[in-house]
Amino acid sequence: MEEIRFQQPLPNANLVLTLSIISLATCCCFGLTGFILAAIALVLANKDLRLYMNHPDQFLPSSYSNLSTGRILAIISLVLNSGMMILMMLKIFFAILLPFAFMNSWLDQVDLW
């Protein structure tokens, strides 16, 4: 007698897609929030991808499609959020150091020191 197997969705496919979309939407918020969400989504996606590769016949193809889309969005979001974090660090760095550089050159011209 033939055994009937029911396909089930991947456990974290929808969560990965949701986290990836939220992290992509929050990439302009200093980069840190979106970076954390994208990293979590990528870890969950890789875990589910290994699960799918071991037993592809047990899971729905639509669930794998959601997982792949979420993984791609998480990678894109990681890159964008990393860029935003670097940009914010540069802004803070120049906002702190640039006034001191102008102050130092002004004090040299005034010859108060």
Tab-separated table of N, CA and C in Angstrom:
chain	number	residue	atom	x	y	z
A	1	MET	N	0.832	-1.165	0.000
A	1	MET	CA	0.000	0.000	0.000
A	1	MET	C	0.893	1.250	0.000
A	2	GLU	N	0.459	2.219	-0.740
A	2	GLU	CA	1.247	3.445	-0.893
A	2	GLU	C	1.044	4.370	0.304
A	3	GLU	N	2.164	4.899	0.768
A	3	GLU	CA	2.114	5.799	1.917
A	3	GLU	C	1.783	7.214	1.445
A	4	ILE	N	0.835	7.841	2.105
A	4	ILE	CA	0.435	9.198	1.744
A	4	ILE	C	1.232	10.179	2.605
A	5	ARG	N	1.892	11.117	1.916
A	5	ARG	CA	2.667	12.130	2.628
A	5	ARG	C	2.052	13.495	2.368
A	6	PHE	N	1.877	14.201	3.422
A	6	PHE	CA	1.360	15.560	3.306
A	6	PHE	C	2.526	16.530	3.364
A	7	GLN	N	2.490	17.477	2.455
A	7	GLN	CA	3.534	18.489	2.469
A	7	GLN	C	3.137	19.603	3.433
A	8	GLN	N	4.106	20.096	4.120
A	8	GLN	CA	3.860	21.156	5.084
A	8	GLN	C	4.725	22.364	4.739
A	9	PRO	N	4.350	23.527	5.225
A	9	PRO	CA	5.187	24.705	4.959
A	9	PRO	C	6.452	24.662	5.802
A	10	LEU	N	7.486	25.336	5.309
A	10	LEU	CA	8.714	25.468	6.088
A	10	LEU	C	8.411	26.267	7.353
A	11	PRO	N	9.018	25.914	8.473
A	11	PRO	CA	8.625	26.522	9.744
A	11	PRO	C	8.804	28.040	9.824
A	12	ASN	N	9.833	28.583	9.197
A	12	ASN	CA	10.118	30.004	9.365
A	12	ASN	C	10.046	30.801	8.059
A	13	ALA	N	9.443	30.255	7.030
A	13	ALA	CA	9.452	30.916	5.725
A	13	ALA	C	8.734	32.263	5.758
A	14	ASN	N	7.562	32.300	6.345
A	14	ASN	CA	6.822	33.565	6.403
A	14	ASN	C	7.482	34.565	7.348
A	15	LEU	N	8.066	34.078	8.428
A	15	LEU	CA	8.778	34.952	9.364
A	15	LEU	C	10.003	35.577	8.699
A	16	VAL	N	10.717	34.790	7.914
A	16	VAL	CA	11.886	35.304	7.195
A	16	VAL	C	11.467	36.392	6.214
A	17	LEU	N	10.412	36.149	5.491
A	17	LEU	CA	9.924	37.143	4.535
A	17	LEU	C	9.471	38.420	5.244
A	18	THR	N	8.763	38.276	6.348
A	18	THR	CA	8.292	39.444	7.101
A	18	THR	C	9.449	40.245	7.683
A	19	LEU	N	10.403	39.572	8.311
A	19	LEU	CA	11.562	40.266	8.876
A	19	LEU	C	12.376	40.970	7.799
A	20	SER	N	12.506	40.341	6.653
A	20	SER	CA	13.273	40.940	5.559
A	20	SER	C	12.600	42.202	5.037
A	21	ILE	N	11.290	42.158	4.898
A	21	ILE	CA	10.563	43.339	4.407
A	21	ILE	C	10.647	44.474	5.428
A	22	ILE	N	10.492	44.153	6.706
A	22	ILE	CA	10.584	45.186	7.739
A	22	ILE	C	11.998	45.764	7.796
A	23	SER	N	13.013	44.914	7.679
A	23	SER	CA	14.389	45.420	7.729
A	23	SER	C	14.711	46.276	6.510
A	24	LEU	N	14.119	45.957	5.380
A	24	LEU	CA	14.317	46.781	4.187
A	24	LEU	C	13.626	48.127	4.349
A	25	ALA	N	12.474	48.119	5.014
A	25	ALA	CA	11.742	49.370	5.227
A	25	ALA	C	12.420	50.260	6.263
A	26	THR	N	13.158	49.661	7.184
A	26	THR	CA	13.802	50.448	8.237
A	26	THR	C	15.273	50.732	7.950
A	27	CYS	N	15.695	50.601	6.723
A	27	CYS	CA	17.113	50.819	6.429
A	27	CYS	C	17.517	52.282	6.587
A	28	CYS	N	16.584	53.195	6.598
A	28	CYS	CA	16.911	54.610	6.779
A	28	CYS	C	16.913	55.021	8.245
A	29	CYS	N	16.623	54.115	9.148
A	29	CYS	CA	16.595	54.420	10.583
A	29	CYS	C	17.932	54.058	11.220
A	30	PHE	N	18.965	54.777	10.883
A	30	PHE	CA	20.313	54.615	11.424
A	30	PHE	C	20.977	53.302	11.043
A	31	GLY	N	20.288	52.388	10.404
A	31	GLY	CA	20.879	51.151	9.936
A	31	GLY	C	20.922	50.025	10.944
A	32	LEU	N	20.917	50.329	12.233
A	32	LEU	CA	21.099	49.284	13.233
A	32	LEU	C	19.871	48.389	13.365
A	33	THR	N	18.700	48.964	13.397
A	33	THR	CA	17.469	48.174	13.539
A	33	THR	C	17.305	47.220	12.364
A	34	GLY	N	17.435	47.743	11.165
A	34	GLY	CA	17.290	46.907	9.978
A	34	GLY	C	18.382	45.861	9.870
A	35	PHE	N	19.591	46.206	10.314
A	35	PHE	CA	20.703	45.259	10.266
A	35	PHE	C	20.426	44.059	11.166
A	36	ILE	N	19.933	44.329	12.364
A	36	ILE	CA	19.630	43.241	13.302
A	36	ILE	C	18.509	42.357	12.761
A	37	LEU	N	17.453	42.979	12.223
A	37	LEU	CA	16.341	42.193	11.674
A	37	LEU	C	16.786	41.362	10.467
A	38	ALA	N	17.612	41.943	9.603
A	38	ALA	CA	18.087	41.210	8.427
A	38	ALA	C	19.005	40.061	8.824
A	39	ALA	N	19.831	40.270	9.845
A	39	ALA	CA	20.711	39.190	10.303
A	39	ALA	C	19.893	38.026	10.876
A	40	ILE	N	18.879	38.343	11.651
A	40	ILE	CA	18.007	37.293	12.196
A	40	ILE	C	17.309	36.555	11.056
A	41	ALA	N	16.800	37.301	10.081
A	41	ALA	CA	16.114	36.677	8.938
A	41	ALA	C	17.056	35.777	8.152
A	42	LEU	N	18.298	36.202	7.982
A	42	LEU	CA	19.251	35.394	7.217
A	42	LEU	C	19.627	34.117	7.951
A	43	VAL	N	19.775	34.191	9.255
A	43	VAL	CA	20.075	32.984	10.044
A	43	VAL	C	18.915	31.998	9.973
A	44	LEU	N	17.698	32.495	10.137
A	44	LEU	CA	16.521	31.619	10.053
A	44	LEU	C	16.355	31.033	8.650
A	45	ALA	N	16.648	31.843	7.633
A	45	ALA	CA	16.518	31.363	6.257
A	45	ALA	C	17.526	30.260	5.966
A	46	ASN	N	18.752	30.420	6.432
A	46	ASN	CA	19.761	29.385	6.197
A	46	ASN	C	19.420	28.095	6.930
A	47	LYS	N	18.836	28.226	8.119
A	47	LYS	CA	18.423	27.039	8.867
A	47	LYS	C	17.318	26.286	8.123
A	48	ASP	N	16.323	27.028	7.642
A	48	ASP	CA	15.239	26.388	6.898
A	48	ASP	C	15.698	25.872	5.541
A	49	LEU	N	16.664	26.542	4.936
A	49	LEU	CA	17.185	26.080	3.647
A	49	LEU	C	17.876	24.735	3.795
A	50	ARG	N	18.642	24.569	4.873
A	50	ARG	CA	19.258	23.255	5.135
A	50	ARG	C	18.191	22.189	5.363
A	51	LEU	N	17.144	22.562	6.080
A	51	LEU	CA	16.048	21.625	6.325
A	51	LEU	C	15.377	21.220	5.018
A	52	TYR	N	15.169	22.193	4.130
A	52	TYR	CA	14.535	21.900	2.844
A	52	TYR	C	15.435	21.039	1.960
A	53	MET	N	16.732	21.318	1.958
A	53	MET	CA	17.654	20.549	1.113
A	53	MET	C	17.762	19.093	1.564
A	54	ASN	N	17.580	18.836	2.855
A	54	ASN	CA	17.623	17.460	3.354
A	54	ASN	C	16.364	16.675	3.016
A	55	HIS	N	15.194	17.357	3.006
A	55	HIS	CA	13.918	16.685	2.753
A	55	HIS	C	13.034	17.559	1.866
A	56	PRO	N	13.347	17.702	0.596
A	56	PRO	CA	12.569	18.615	-0.253
A	56	PRO	C	11.141	18.140	-0.522
A	57	ASP	N	10.890	16.847	-0.436
A	57	ASP	CA	9.549	16.346	-0.739
A	57	ASP	C	8.560	16.558	0.415
A	58	GLN	N	9.037	16.962	1.574
A	58	GLN	CA	8.150	17.144	2.718
A	58	GLN	C	7.569	18.555	2.813
A	59	PHE	N	8.084	19.484	2.004
A	59	PHE	CA	7.678	20.886	2.152
A	59	PHE	C	7.046	21.427	0.885
A	60	LEU	N	6.191	22.411	1.068
A	60	LEU	CA	5.479	23.030	-0.048
A	60	LEU	C	6.433	23.874	-0.914
A	61	PRO	N	6.263	23.812	-2.227
A	61	PRO	CA	7.101	24.652	-3.102
A	61	PRO	C	6.863	26.150	-2.875
A	62	SER	N	5.633	26.534	-2.544
A	62	SER	CA	5.354	27.951	-2.297
A	62	SER	C	6.082	28.438	-1.046
A	63	SER	N	6.227	27.554	-0.076
A	63	SER	CA	6.949	27.900	1.140
A	63	SER	C	8.436	28.111	0.832
A	64	TYR	N	8.980	27.284	-0.045
A	64	TYR	CA	10.369	27.448	-0.457
A	64	TYR	C	10.549	28.748	-1.246
A	65	SER	N	9.559	29.098	-2.033
A	65	SER	CA	9.606	30.346	-2.784
A	65	SER	C	9.623	31.552	-1.838
A	66	ASN	N	8.777	31.528	-0.811
A	66	ASN	CA	8.783	32.593	0.194
A	66	ASN	C	10.131	32.676	0.909
A	67	LEU	N	10.700	31.515	1.207
A	67	LEU	CA	11.986	31.468	1.881
A	67	LEU	C	13.088	32.064	1.007
A	68	SER	N	13.089	31.717	-0.263
A	68	SER	CA	14.102	32.252	-1.182
A	68	SER	C	13.973	33.759	-1.342
A	69	THR	N	12.744	34.235	-1.475
A	69	THR	CA	12.515	35.675	-1.599
A	69	THR	C	12.958	36.401	-0.337
A	70	GLY	N	12.607	35.868	0.809
A	70	GLY	CA	13.003	36.473	2.075
A	70	GLY	C	14.505	36.478	2.266
A	71	ARG	N	15.160	35.410	1.832
A	71	ARG	CA	16.630	35.333	1.951
A	71	ARG	C	17.301	36.370	1.074
A	72	ILE	N	16.826	36.525	-0.144
A	72	ILE	CA	17.394	37.532	-1.054
A	72	ILE	C	17.168	38.936	-0.497
A	73	LEU	N	15.965	39.199	-0.003
A	73	LEU	CA	15.682	40.504	0.598
A	73	LEU	C	16.539	40.752	1.839
A	74	ALA	N	16.805	39.712	2.614
A	74	ALA	CA	17.646	39.862	3.808
A	74	ALA	C	19.076	40.219	3.422
A	75	ILE	N	19.587	39.617	2.364
A	75	ILE	CA	20.946	39.931	1.909
A	75	ILE	C	21.012	41.366	1.398
A	76	ILE	N	20.024	41.767	0.602
A	76	ILE	CA	19.981	43.143	0.105
A	76	ILE	C	19.870	44.118	1.271
A	77	SER	N	19.044	43.791	2.226
A	77	SER	CA	18.851	44.660	3.388
A	77	SER	C	20.111	44.741	4.239
A	78	LEU	N	20.843	43.646	4.375
A	78	LEU	CA	22.104	43.679	5.113
A	78	LEU	C	23.092	44.643	4.464
A	79	VAL	N	23.170	44.597	3.143
A	79	VAL	CA	24.087	45.487	2.432
A	79	VAL	C	23.663	46.946	2.603
A	80	LEU	N	22.385	47.234	2.424
A	80	LEU	CA	21.901	48.605	2.565
A	80	LEU	C	22.064	49.125	3.997
A	81	ASN	N	21.729	48.297	4.966
A	81	ASN	CA	21.846	48.721	6.359
A	81	ASN	C	23.303	48.870	6.785
A	82	SER	N	24.189	48.052	6.247
A	82	SER	CA	25.612	48.219	6.535
A	82	SER	C	26.103	49.557	5.997
A	83	GLY	N	25.676	49.896	4.788
A	83	GLY	CA	26.032	51.186	4.216
A	83	GLY	C	25.503	52.346	5.035
A	84	MET	N	24.273	52.219	5.520
A	84	MET	CA	23.706	53.277	6.349
A	84	MET	C	24.447	53.413	7.674
A	85	MET	N	24.861	52.291	8.262
A	85	MET	CA	25.607	52.369	9.517
A	85	MET	C	26.966	53.032	9.302
A	86	ILE	N	27.633	52.695	8.209
A	86	ILE	CA	28.919	53.327	7.895
A	86	ILE	C	28.720	54.811	7.657
A	87	LEU	N	27.672	55.168	6.940
A	87	LEU	CA	27.388	56.575	6.684
A	87	LEU	C	27.108	57.335	7.981
A	88	MET	N	26.343	56.735	8.887
A	88	MET	CA	26.062	57.374	10.171
A	88	MET	C	27.330	57.531	11.006
A	89	MET	N	28.196	56.522	10.992
A	89	MET	CA	29.453	56.628	11.732
A	89	MET	C	30.327	57.745	11.164
A	90	LEU	N	30.369	57.871	9.848
A	90	LEU	CA	31.134	58.954	9.235
A	90	LEU	C	30.548	60.317	9.586
A	91	LYS	N	29.232	60.411	9.592
A	91	LYS	CA	28.594	61.675	9.969
A	91	LYS	C	28.935	62.053	11.404
A	92	ILE	N	28.868	61.102	12.310
A	92	ILE	CA	29.185	61.377	13.706
A	92	ILE	C	30.665	61.735	13.848
A	93	PHE	N	31.513	61.006	13.157
A	93	PHE	CA	32.953	61.255	13.216
A	93	PHE	C	33.278	62.674	12.755
A	94	PHE	N	32.721	63.068	11.620
A	94	PHE	CA	33.010	64.399	11.102
A	94	PHE	C	32.304	65.494	11.896
A	95	ALA	N	31.156	65.182	12.466
A	95	ALA	CA	30.457	66.179	13.280
A	95	ALA	C	31.222	66.471	14.569
A	96	ILE	N	31.964	65.508	15.059
A	96	ILE	CA	32.737	65.713	16.282
A	96	ILE	C	34.102	66.323	15.974
A	97	LEU	N	34.794	65.809	14.972
A	97	LEU	CA	36.167	66.241	14.715
A	97	LEU	C	36.292	67.496	13.875
A	98	LEU	N	35.381	67.725	12.982
A	98	LEU	CA	35.501	68.874	12.093
A	98	LEU	C	35.440	70.207	12.829
A	99	PRO	N	34.553	70.404	13.784
A	99	PRO	CA	34.578	71.687	14.510
A	99	PRO	C	35.891	71.922	15.257
A	100	PHE	N	36.501	70.860	15.789
A	100	PHE	CA	37.774	71.027	16.480
A	100	PHE	C	38.894	71.411	15.517
A	101	ALA	N	38.835	70.900	14.304
A	101	ALA	CA	39.846	71.263	13.317
A	101	ALA	C	39.721	72.732	12.944
A	102	PHE	N	38.486	73.222	12.760
A	102	PHE	CA	38.292	74.640	12.455
A	102	PHE	C	38.682	75.519	13.640
A	103	MET	N	38.371	75.052	14.857
A	103	MET	CA	38.707	75.828	16.045
A	103	MET	C	40.219	75.941	16.191
A	104	ASN	N	40.924	74.848	15.925
A	104	ASN	CA	42.374	74.846	16.044
A	104	ASN	C	43.004	75.796	15.024
A	105	SER	N	42.536	75.776	13.791
A	105	SER	CA	43.089	76.682	12.773
A	105	SER	C	42.724	78.131	13.083
A	106	TRP	N	41.565	78.367	13.654
A	106	TRP	CA	41.177	79.730	14.023
A	106	TRP	C	42.042	80.240	15.165
A	107	LEU	N	42.328	79.378	16.153
A	107	LEU	CA	43.178	79.788	17.272
A	107	LEU	C	44.605	80.075	16.813
A	108	ASP	N	45.083	79.333	15.819
A	108	ASP	CA	46.415	79.619	15.280
A	108	ASP	C	46.451	80.983	14.592
A	109	GLN	N	45.380	81.351	13.924
A	109	GLN	CA	45.333	82.640	13.233
A	109	GLN	C	45.227	83.797	14.226
A	110	VAL	N	44.483	83.602	15.293
A	110	VAL	CA	44.308	84.647	16.277
A	110	VAL	C	45.570	84.788	17.144
A	111	ASP	N	46.317	83.725	17.232
A	111	ASP	CA	47.570	83.675	17.990
A	111	ASP	C	47.351	83.933	19.474
A	112	LEU	N	46.314	83.257	20.002
A	112	LEU	CA	46.045	83.355	21.432
A	112	LEU	C	46.878	82.329	22.221
A	113	TRP	N	47.298	81.299	21.588
A	113	TRP	CA	48.018	80.243	22.287
A	113	TRP	C	49.472	80.482	22.198
